[in-house]
Amino acid sequence: MAETYQYSLRFAIDPFNWNEERAKKLIKFCQEARIDNVVFFINPEELNQGHLTIDQVRTHWLPTVAKVSKRLAEMDITTSLNPWTTLMHSDRGQKVSPELGFGTMVDYRGQHAESIACPADPRWVEYIADIYGEYAKLQPKELWLEDDFRHYNHTPIKLACFCERHMKIYSEKLGRKVTRTEFVKKLLQPGEPTLERKIYLNVARVEMKKVARLIQKTVARISPTTRLGLMSSFPEWHAVEGRDWDGLFDSLSGTHLRVSRPHLPAYNEVSPLQYSRDFERYSRVTTELVGKNSDVYPELESYMYSPFVKSRMFTKLQLESTQMLGATGILLNLFDMMGNGIDETYGYAELLAESKDLMNLGTQHRLNLEQLDGVKVLVSQDASFNLQTTRGENPEELLPKEYSWLSLLGSLGVACKPEKWTNTSNFENEVLAVSGQFFNNLNDEQITALLKKNVMFLDGESVQILFERPTLRTLIDAEKLEIKRARTNYQSYEQIDGMVIDQIENPRVTMLQHTGDYYKIAYENANKVEILSSAYSAKAEKLGPVMTIINGRTVILPMNTDPKYGWESQYYSIKAKLLKLILNKTTDIDYVVDMAGTKITASSNQIVLSNFTIDDQKQIQIHLSKTKQQQDWKLYFHEGAKLQELAVKPEWIEHDVLTIPYQLKGLETVILLA
Ligand SMILES: [Zn+2]
């Protein structure tokens, strides 16, 4: 049987309010929507009674699931389980029962949780392994760990854990007794990362792997075929708890493939263009960090529920664009979690059924994420170990800003991918991009090798690190660096002198609004430095270089990240064309032409295009790299439930641009195969 893209319906069953009518509706929906797997929640949201005892699971939850599971199996629909709590998402007035009796989390400010477990309490560790053993008795296909398996964002508490047990652990590692206030101060302290920071991150990193390993061992003993899956949330916050992605997934997976649920960042319908940016930094980065030996089942979740929070078309975009992640299935959280069951009026069954053949095709020709073409945006799971804080007041200062190029280039329709940096990474003749304090993860030799052997895109903060290291600024022939803060009546706009873009002569891009500060760099050797645009004041005084290419291979966008608006100023038609022009000068790369808001993901024999706008694109236009121009391509799309194929004619390629006379509809995803 050909491989299928696994539709997993996440479904809340209330053991105290379940009947034949609800069961029948579930079965009917699964048949009509072409569902492959039902993932039953245990103890979710409104039905959550705090940490369950094993007896509660054994008496109520599992028998109810088991009954309906048998009927699903008759239709070749598998059963999986999604216990809704590990540590517990948030406090909701419940307390840990005396019978379970484990300690709870304390955050960096000293705030105590009532129900969120301390991950180092041996009583909780034993409890969670035992209860997963109980779930395993049902022999689910997949058994999930929720994304509450983390050290932060457990409302109302923030970064944890600083309970007495943890303070004792930290004190032992430090070799002296330390108070929470003192330890947190050192953890966040500006300047070089402290020993306290390293101890906190390492303890958090190691304790999660330990728990995962114990759960894996317990589950494998009871149900060897069950695969343990892990739900993740924001990768930059996982950096702040020191997550070791390979280590954690190895601990959890045993002999199975890794099973990962990346977050799709839109519980409500947001602008598809906003979703486009977030999709890069959350969904794509997580998928990269989990790595290649994995089943990727992203989370399509509407919250609250119904067409009042998300249209069917937006749901379709979220589903089909997972092709860009090389996803092998999806977790569908489309109905509420309090026991109403299926609501047939939402019309999801037809939508899901119609997309299924296209999704199956994508799975049968799964994108090889290790072999993706385009700009590699370097990210490190160790970023929070290495970055420097500025004020030392808030854990948010530990968030890496390494994904800016990814959101930008991805949204502008340039083929790109996140690329995990490890200490054995070695890049040559690649196109790389780094931002924020990524370079602080590297030593001088590593930075030198990257800059000498590759085309690299840098931002202002990256240049600043080159200046902070004694010898590195010569790599970009830079002499002097001045940081000019935004909105100080100095720089006002960037002007691309001598160029015409969109029939506009000497076009401009803002340096005033929704933008970072200007890094004014003076260069030593004008012969090797190509200045493409310059900063100007409001009075049209020329102030210094902006977009610059050094030695034909290092491209500089001399700007940092605005705390509120990030890089928003760069999401602009003029800048998009300038960046594509620079890419064309320095590399051979795939990108879309005149299709604003359409994303491209490309490997040597596959291209996925997703239109992240509600506008139709009147035709498909792709600037194709040289080798792709030599291949025969076929375009796949679906009309209703019918999968269609269109052969690409060689004469459609002119001046490196392939033009396919196909109207790419708003929010539509198509696949090109060689
Ligand atoms: Zn603790």
XYZ file of C-alpha atoms and ligand atoms in Angstrom:
675
model
C 0.000 0.000 0.000
C 1.293 3.439 -0.903
C 2.224 5.646 2.001
C -0.436 7.995 3.229
C -0.310 11.353 4.932
C -1.748 10.505 8.343
C -4.860 12.426 9.285
C -5.041 12.191 13.079
C -8.192 13.544 14.652
C -7.576 14.750 18.200
C -10.796 13.944 19.956
C -12.161 14.595 23.428
C -14.250 11.780 24.809
C -15.963 12.366 28.145
C -16.275 9.023 29.912
C -19.163 10.411 31.979
C -21.052 11.809 28.992
C -20.546 9.414 26.103
C -23.252 7.664 24.138
C -24.001 5.733 20.978
C -25.068 8.796 19.037
C -21.721 10.530 19.675
C -19.869 7.351 18.755
C -21.771 7.059 15.487
C -21.043 10.679 14.572
C -17.353 10.147 15.260
C -17.259 7.070 13.043
C -19.150 8.817 10.263
C -16.826 11.828 10.398
C -13.749 9.616 10.257
C -15.063 7.844 7.164
C -16.098 10.999 5.351
C -12.965 13.000 6.239
C -10.616 10.078 5.429
C -9.208 10.040 8.983
C -6.485 7.435 9.577
C -5.974 7.687 13.295
C -7.978 9.025 16.241
C -5.964 10.530 19.074
C -8.108 10.434 22.196
C -7.498 13.076 24.819
C -7.310 11.989 28.416
C -8.354 14.564 31.018
C -8.329 17.624 28.706
C -9.175 21.312 29.289
C -12.714 21.658 30.744
C -12.725 17.985 31.772
C -9.363 18.268 33.489
C -9.479 17.246 37.121
C -5.849 17.934 37.925
C -3.290 15.140 37.935
C -5.262 11.886 37.629
C -4.567 8.859 39.735
C -3.832 5.603 37.945
C -7.084 4.277 39.330
C -9.086 7.053 37.633
C -7.407 6.295 34.300
C -7.981 2.566 34.684
C -11.617 2.838 35.773
C -13.032 5.580 33.558
C -10.891 6.871 30.731
C -9.282 3.836 29.162
C -12.356 1.534 29.117
C -14.393 4.225 27.309
C -11.671 4.731 24.711
C -11.139 0.980 24.318
C -14.748 0.366 23.300
C -14.831 2.895 20.487
C -11.295 2.010 19.499
C -12.431 -1.522 18.591
C -15.072 -0.169 16.227
C -12.544 2.169 14.602
C -10.109 -0.710 14.133
C -12.716 -2.537 12.056
C -12.441 0.332 9.590
C -8.605 0.289 9.694
C -8.541 3.447 11.775
C -5.882 3.294 14.458
C -6.056 4.639 18.001
C -3.559 6.904 19.706
C -3.610 8.647 23.070
C -3.025 12.242 24.057
C -2.908 12.495 27.837
C -3.406 16.209 28.266
C -1.017 16.720 31.140
C 2.526 15.832 32.009
C 3.668 18.619 34.346
C 0.299 20.455 33.879
C -0.233 23.433 31.569
C -1.356 26.011 34.101
C -2.898 26.517 37.501
C -6.689 26.484 37.438
C -7.512 26.320 41.108
C -6.681 22.651 41.482
C -4.067 21.259 43.824
C -1.964 18.126 43.721
C -3.910 15.501 45.662
C -2.255 14.287 48.900
C -2.349 10.770 47.458
C 0.101 11.846 44.718
C 1.832 14.369 46.960
C 4.553 15.701 44.679
C 6.113 19.159 44.913
C 5.252 21.968 42.540
C 7.181 24.463 40.442
C 8.524 27.773 41.681
C 9.452 30.389 39.109
C 12.375 32.806 38.939
C 10.435 35.452 40.873
C 9.615 32.997 43.635
C 5.996 32.477 42.640
C 4.710 29.030 43.663
C 2.518 26.864 41.432
C -0.364 24.950 42.963
C -0.660 22.099 40.493
C 2.331 22.255 38.144
C 4.794 19.559 39.090
C 8.464 20.156 39.809
C 10.241 18.041 37.166
C 12.967 17.029 39.625
C 10.650 15.649 42.286
C 11.269 11.880 42.284
C 7.623 11.309 43.284
C 6.413 13.021 40.105
C 9.033 11.268 37.954
C 7.870 7.897 39.232
C 4.209 8.879 38.864
C 4.511 10.052 35.258
C 6.372 6.914 34.181
C 3.801 4.693 35.911
C 0.797 6.445 34.436
C 2.323 6.288 30.944
C 2.752 2.591 31.558
C -0.971 2.432 32.280
C -1.792 4.286 29.021
C 0.477 1.897 27.142
C -1.765 -1.020 28.120
C -4.226 0.133 25.476
C -1.404 -0.361 22.946
C -1.927 2.967 21.206
C -0.182 3.587 17.883
C 1.212 6.835 19.221
C 1.300 7.974 22.815
C 1.905 11.680 23.145
C 3.597 13.943 25.651
C 1.895 17.342 25.700
C 3.774 20.595 25.257
C 3.394 21.275 28.990
C 6.593 19.197 29.201
C 8.646 22.364 29.599
C 10.061 24.807 32.157
C 8.304 28.021 31.140
C 4.856 29.445 30.414
C 2.829 27.592 33.006
C 0.459 30.443 33.820
C 0.723 32.153 36.258
C 4.316 31.122 36.771
C 7.097 31.968 34.371
C 10.562 30.471 33.914
C 11.161 27.637 36.413
C 12.162 25.728 38.452
C 13.617 27.470 41.483
C 11.969 25.476 44.261
C 13.962 24.483 47.332
C 14.841 21.142 45.771
C 16.198 22.861 42.680
C 18.053 25.517 44.689
C 19.803 22.663 46.506
C 20.787 21.112 43.170
C 22.134 24.452 41.901
C 24.010 25.078 45.166
C 25.661 21.664 44.979
C 26.797 22.280 41.411
C 28.119 25.714 42.351
C 29.883 24.368 45.418
C 28.314 26.968 47.683
C 24.887 27.735 49.061
C 23.021 30.202 46.890
C 19.646 31.923 47.309
C 17.110 32.117 44.503
C 17.444 35.891 44.145
C 21.214 35.717 43.988
C 21.200 32.808 41.542
C 18.634 34.399 39.196
C 20.589 37.651 39.185
C 23.714 35.823 38.043
C 21.727 33.735 35.556
C 20.494 36.859 33.796
C 23.575 39.038 34.364
C 24.714 41.117 31.353
C 28.058 40.395 29.734
C 29.693 36.994 29.373
C 27.360 34.113 30.333
C 27.945 33.048 33.926
C 28.488 29.669 35.533
C 25.039 30.072 37.124
C 23.474 30.357 33.629
C 25.236 27.217 32.459
C 24.200 25.305 35.570
C 20.544 26.299 35.229
C 20.393 25.358 31.535
C 22.247 22.086 32.012
C 20.083 20.968 34.924
C 16.911 21.733 32.932
C 18.314 19.976 29.864
C 19.358 16.833 31.685
C 16.287 16.383 33.882
C 13.900 16.343 30.907
C 15.966 13.697 29.127
C 15.989 11.599 32.279
C 12.207 11.690 32.578
C 11.750 10.967 28.864
C 14.040 7.954 29.085
C 12.173 6.526 32.042
C 8.796 6.951 30.311
C 10.222 5.301 27.184
C 11.540 2.307 29.099
C 8.254 1.821 30.922
C 6.135 2.104 27.781
C 8.435 -0.130 25.703
C 8.159 -2.878 28.312
C 4.363 -2.851 28.172
C 3.712 -2.030 24.505
C 6.840 -2.294 22.339
C 5.042 -1.143 19.161
C 3.769 2.115 20.691
C 5.641 5.204 19.525
C 6.101 8.079 21.956
C 5.576 11.518 20.449
C 6.490 14.948 21.782
C 4.557 18.160 21.270
C 6.680 21.308 21.132
C 5.855 24.988 21.287
C 8.191 27.930 20.615
C 11.760 26.917 19.716
C 13.336 30.088 21.107
C 11.721 29.436 24.474
C 12.886 25.834 24.351
C 16.392 27.327 23.996
C 15.800 29.186 27.277
C 15.224 25.829 29.015
C 18.362 24.414 27.368
C 16.501 21.801 25.295
C 18.809 19.255 23.682
C 16.595 18.212 20.782
C 18.555 15.162 19.654
C 19.110 13.972 23.185
C 15.495 14.445 24.215
C 14.052 12.720 21.153
C 16.581 9.892 21.404
C 15.591 9.380 25.019
C 11.929 9.306 24.119
C 11.959 7.341 20.868
C 13.839 4.175 21.802
C 14.100 2.082 18.638
C 11.315 3.947 16.828
C 11.425 6.941 14.513
C 11.146 10.267 16.269
C 7.528 11.439 16.408
C 7.226 15.200 16.588
C 4.414 17.687 16.697
C 5.593 21.146 15.730
C 3.260 24.002 16.566
C 1.384 25.729 13.710
C 1.176 29.273 15.051
C -2.463 30.257 14.471
C -5.126 29.037 16.888
C -7.313 31.805 15.537
C -7.410 33.002 11.992
C -4.729 35.638 11.568
C -3.676 37.358 8.383
C -2.112 34.666 6.183
C 0.838 37.031 5.620
C 1.430 37.187 9.377
C 1.084 33.418 9.549
C 3.713 33.181 6.811
C 6.332 34.816 9.049
C 5.456 32.795 12.166
C 5.311 29.535 10.215
C 9.005 29.959 9.379
C 10.224 30.740 12.863
C 8.149 28.235 14.798
C 7.051 25.360 12.571
C 10.053 25.167 10.273
C 12.668 25.766 12.982
C 11.156 23.058 15.220
C 11.052 20.595 12.352
C 14.726 21.261 11.607
C 15.735 20.886 15.255
C 13.965 17.520 15.543
C 15.863 16.332 12.472
C 15.514 13.879 9.662
C 14.649 10.547 11.283
C 11.224 11.702 12.280
C 7.551 11.588 11.553
C 6.339 15.166 11.533
C 2.709 15.706 12.501
C 2.082 19.445 12.906
C -0.699 20.773 15.074
C -3.701 22.248 13.297
C -5.705 23.692 16.141
C -8.607 26.103 16.263
C -9.278 27.737 19.592
C -11.963 28.480 20.451
C -13.609 26.401 17.748
C -15.935 26.675 14.774
C -15.977 28.870 11.636
C -16.252 31.895 13.953
C -12.531 31.651 14.754
C -11.161 30.231 11.526
C -12.512 29.935 8.009
C -12.398 26.648 6.152
C -10.078 28.235 3.586
C -7.561 29.243 6.241
C -7.788 25.745 7.715
C -7.015 24.398 4.248
C -3.954 26.673 3.981
C -2.685 25.430 7.331
C -3.195 21.827 6.303
C -1.757 21.930 2.788
C 1.208 24.206 3.524
C 2.566 21.519 5.886
C 3.985 20.083 2.662
C 6.728 22.668 3.182
C 7.699 20.901 6.416
C 7.978 17.489 4.782
C 5.145 16.533 7.139
C 3.943 12.927 7.094
C 0.628 13.737 8.694
C -1.208 16.203 10.872
C -2.925 16.400 14.247
C -6.354 17.929 13.756
C -7.798 19.684 16.777
C -10.980 20.930 15.151
C -13.631 20.299 17.780
C -13.912 21.347 21.400
C -12.357 19.449 24.274
C -15.327 19.395 26.677
C -17.253 16.509 25.212
C -19.616 17.930 22.578
C -18.018 15.612 20.076
C -18.280 16.152 16.320
C -20.099 19.237 15.074
C -21.113 18.359 11.535
C -22.128 21.914 10.646
C -18.482 23.055 10.387
C -18.063 21.242 7.057
C -14.571 19.920 7.776
C -15.121 16.385 6.482
C -15.414 17.485 2.874
C -12.444 19.849 3.127
C -10.204 17.151 4.574
C -11.325 14.546 2.062
C -10.653 16.866 -0.881
C -7.060 17.629 0.136
C -6.120 14.042 0.970
C -4.804 12.883 -2.413
C -2.507 15.894 -2.768
C -1.245 15.333 0.775
C -0.653 11.632 0.064
C 1.315 12.551 -3.057
C 3.507 14.827 -0.941
C 4.153 12.038 1.562
C 5.013 9.552 -1.193
C 7.595 12.056 -2.497
C 8.523 13.364 0.909
C 10.725 16.461 0.893
C 14.169 15.552 2.121
C 14.782 18.283 4.670
C 18.530 17.595 4.714
C 18.733 18.286 1.003
C 16.685 21.457 0.720
C 18.021 24.097 -1.636
C 18.352 27.786 -0.919
C 19.692 30.012 1.812
C 20.557 28.145 5.008
C 19.686 30.198 8.070
C 21.885 28.979 10.918
C 20.297 28.301 14.310
C 21.748 26.825 17.481
C 19.957 24.946 20.242
C 22.674 26.239 22.586
C 21.961 29.917 21.864
C 20.836 30.736 25.416
C 24.065 29.273 26.811
C 26.094 31.711 24.745
C 24.249 34.963 24.201
C 24.795 38.121 26.213
C 21.929 39.899 27.928
C 21.690 43.677 27.991
C 19.858 44.570 31.205
C 19.799 41.287 33.115
C 16.259 41.720 34.383
C 14.054 39.367 32.426
C 14.330 35.789 31.061
C 13.119 37.153 27.703
C 16.616 38.569 27.257
C 17.762 34.965 26.855
C 15.615 34.460 23.735
C 17.756 33.997 20.618
C 17.070 36.218 17.595
C 18.453 33.818 15.041
C 15.345 33.336 12.891
C 14.945 36.833 11.381
C 16.375 35.981 7.957
C 14.238 32.876 7.791
C 10.957 34.715 8.338
C 12.032 37.444 5.927
C 13.418 35.402 3.046
C 10.732 32.729 3.403
C 7.963 35.328 3.272
C 9.541 37.135 0.317
C 9.433 33.892 -1.685
C 13.122 32.946 -1.581
C 13.994 29.253 -1.161
C 15.552 28.935 2.281
C 15.697 26.647 5.279
C 16.682 26.685 8.930
C 19.939 24.784 9.477
C 20.951 23.414 12.847
C 24.478 24.425 13.838
C 26.524 21.924 15.817
C 30.180 22.025 16.741
C 30.959 19.606 13.928
C 29.159 21.700 11.290
C 31.256 22.505 8.268
C 29.928 24.602 5.406
C 31.608 25.295 2.084
C 30.218 26.921 -1.030
C 26.847 27.415 0.604
C 24.614 30.433 0.983
C 24.191 31.115 4.709
C 22.446 33.772 6.783
C 22.926 34.689 10.427
C 21.396 37.276 12.703
C 21.249 38.372 16.336
C 23.975 36.841 18.472
C 24.364 33.643 16.462
C 28.118 34.306 16.137
C 28.440 34.138 19.932
C 27.893 30.369 19.580
C 31.131 30.179 17.538
C 34.833 30.693 18.131
C 36.949 32.972 15.926
C 38.195 30.134 13.709
C 34.666 28.910 13.041
C 33.454 32.396 12.131
C 36.462 32.973 9.868
C 35.896 29.690 8.037
C 32.211 30.443 7.488
C 32.889 33.907 6.107
C 35.750 32.839 3.861
C 34.148 29.740 2.371
C 30.536 30.799 1.830
C 28.245 33.517 0.632
C 26.865 34.931 3.875
C 24.113 37.345 4.787
C 24.742 39.224 8.082
C 22.735 41.700 10.108
C 24.064 44.587 12.213
C 24.353 42.580 15.441
C 26.484 39.983 13.644
C 28.808 42.770 12.473
C 28.951 44.097 16.023
C 30.274 40.718 17.215
C 32.959 40.861 14.502
C 34.015 44.211 15.993
C 33.974 42.818 19.546
C 36.457 40.094 18.606
C 39.937 41.606 18.129
C 40.757 40.296 14.664
C 37.488 39.578 12.896
C 36.399 42.948 11.533
C 39.081 42.643 8.841
C 37.048 39.757 7.378
C 34.606 42.363 6.099
C 37.221 45.101 5.609
C 35.421 47.236 8.157
C 37.204 50.083 9.894
C 34.659 51.735 12.123
C 31.208 50.978 13.500
C 28.745 53.504 14.899
C 25.273 52.522 16.080
C 22.695 55.178 15.200
C 19.485 54.610 17.135
C 16.197 54.643 15.255
C 14.020 57.761 15.459
C 16.769 60.136 16.617
C 16.437 62.484 13.640
C 19.545 60.979 12.003
C 18.674 58.294 9.423
C 15.251 58.422 7.819
C 15.309 56.224 4.718
C 17.491 53.973 2.622
C 17.889 54.912 -1.044
C 19.014 52.591 -3.817
C 20.815 55.094 -5.992
C 21.150 54.457 -9.701
C 18.600 51.686 -9.794
C 15.054 51.330 -11.076
C 12.734 48.928 -9.244
C 9.033 48.610 -10.062
C 9.585 51.515 -12.500
C 10.605 53.727 -9.592
C 13.938 55.523 -9.984
C 16.297 55.606 -6.959
C 13.694 53.779 -4.849
C 13.527 54.137 -1.063
C 12.904 51.910 1.953
C 12.112 53.279 5.415
C 14.759 53.482 8.127
C 12.376 55.283 10.464
C 9.306 53.154 11.084
C 9.019 49.571 12.412
C 12.744 49.113 12.072
C 15.913 48.448 14.058
C 18.828 50.817 14.650
C 21.258 51.711 11.857
C 24.755 50.237 12.042
C 26.886 52.768 10.232
C 29.957 50.932 9.004
C 33.012 52.556 7.445
C 34.916 50.251 5.108
C 38.670 50.190 4.518
C 39.044 48.882 1.044
C 36.584 50.435 -1.368
C 37.613 48.120 -4.235
C 36.240 45.055 -2.546
C 33.147 46.764 -1.197
C 30.066 47.215 -3.329
C 27.589 49.630 -1.788
C 24.109 49.114 -3.229
C 22.141 51.522 -1.094
C 22.753 54.367 1.350
C 21.170 55.882 4.424
C 19.726 59.375 4.107
C 18.403 61.937 6.553
C 14.999 63.564 6.135
C 16.862 66.500 4.561
C 18.312 64.172 1.907
C 21.859 64.178 3.337
C 23.724 60.999 2.456
C 24.904 59.417 5.726
C 26.588 56.105 4.958
C 26.215 52.664 3.396
C 23.261 50.327 3.909
C 23.088 47.177 1.749
C 26.667 46.196 0.976
C 28.459 43.251 -0.648
C 32.051 42.644 0.501
C 34.489 40.551 -1.552
C 31.541 39.438 -3.692
C 30.369 37.075 -0.955
C 29.440 38.793 2.331
C 26.163 40.688 2.241
C 25.370 43.118 5.040
C 22.008 44.415 6.190
C 23.296 46.839 8.852
C 20.369 46.811 11.244
C 19.381 45.179 14.529
C 15.989 43.961 15.710
C 13.389 46.377 17.019
C 12.062 45.019 20.329
C 8.460 45.451 19.216
C 8.492 45.361 15.428
C 11.464 43.130 14.650
C 12.414 43.488 10.990
C 9.005 44.650 9.731
C 10.492 47.475 7.652
C 12.152 44.898 5.404
C 8.893 43.243 4.301
C 8.579 45.570 1.372
C 8.337 45.172 -2.391
C 11.421 47.298 -3.117
C 13.546 45.430 -0.571
C 12.302 42.069 -1.840
C 13.518 42.901 -5.339
C 16.817 44.308 -4.072
C 17.478 41.140 -2.066
C 16.642 38.940 -5.065
C 18.977 41.044 -7.203
C 21.745 40.549 -4.631
C 21.040 36.803 -4.552
C 21.269 36.724 -8.321
C 24.639 38.487 -8.254
C 26.160 36.233 -5.597
C 24.471 32.820 -5.987
C 22.311 30.507 -8.107
C 19.081 30.107 -6.210
C 15.320 29.504 -6.571
C 12.810 32.233 -5.808
C 9.367 33.279 -6.975
C 8.932 36.264 -9.273
C 6.025 38.725 -8.995
C 4.005 36.479 -6.690
C 3.854 38.529 -3.498
C 3.099 36.393 -0.462
C 3.830 33.055 -2.150
C 6.387 30.824 -0.458
C 8.685 28.329 -2.130
C 10.420 25.262 -0.728
C 12.719 23.384 -3.068
C 14.868 20.274 -3.258
C 16.596 18.940 -6.377
C 13.475 17.097 -7.577
C 10.611 18.826 -5.811
C 9.188 22.302 -5.395
C 6.299 23.224 -3.108
C 4.527 26.540 -3.603
C 2.050 27.935 -1.067
C 0.106 31.114 -1.599
C -0.050 32.786 1.838
C -2.422 35.510 0.630
C -6.113 35.632 -0.190
C -5.275 36.962 -3.686
C -5.075 34.677 -6.694
C -1.704 34.801 -8.482
C -2.446 35.056 -12.186
C 0.389 32.677 -13.091
C 3.290 30.821 -11.492
C 6.710 32.413 -12.052
C 9.849 30.939 -10.549
C 13.455 31.973 -11.013
C 14.943 28.473 -11.293
C 18.508 27.528 -10.434
C 20.498 26.154 -13.392
C 20.191 22.418 -12.689
C 16.438 22.660 -12.199
C 16.106 24.242 -15.631
C 17.456 21.018 -17.197
C 14.753 18.819 -15.664
C 11.241 17.826 -16.750
C 8.695 18.979 -14.214
C 5.049 18.201 -13.531
C 2.703 20.401 -11.569
C 0.175 18.770 -9.208
C -2.887 20.493 -7.787
C -6.394 19.472 -6.832
C -9.776 20.588 -8.052
C -12.281 19.460 -5.475
C -11.256 15.904 -4.665
C -9.644 15.337 -8.070
C -5.844 15.396 -8.229
C -4.676 16.997 -11.478
C -1.367 16.918 -13.311
C 0.125 19.455 -15.727
C 3.384 18.843 -17.635
C 5.742 21.815 -17.712
C 6.942 22.695 -21.231
C 10.658 23.595 -21.694
C 9.722 26.717 -23.677
C 8.064 28.115 -20.553
C 11.583 28.865 -19.269
C 12.998 32.187 -20.413
C 15.930 34.120 -18.871
C 16.091 31.619 -15.970
C 12.413 32.187 -15.164
C 9.827 29.424 -15.495
C 6.334 30.728 -16.215
C 3.496 28.216 -15.782
C 0.094 29.323 -17.064
C -1.659 28.193 -13.898
C -3.626 30.532 -11.710
C -2.470 29.808 -8.156
C -5.519 30.510 -6.049
C -5.488 32.393 -2.764
C -4.325 30.088 0.082
C -3.589 27.250 -2.364
C -0.625 24.834 -2.217
C 0.732 22.992 -5.277
C 3.581 20.535 -5.780
C 6.058 20.336 -8.668
C 7.864 17.034 -9.143
C 10.812 16.325 -11.465
Zn 11.752 22.331 41.397
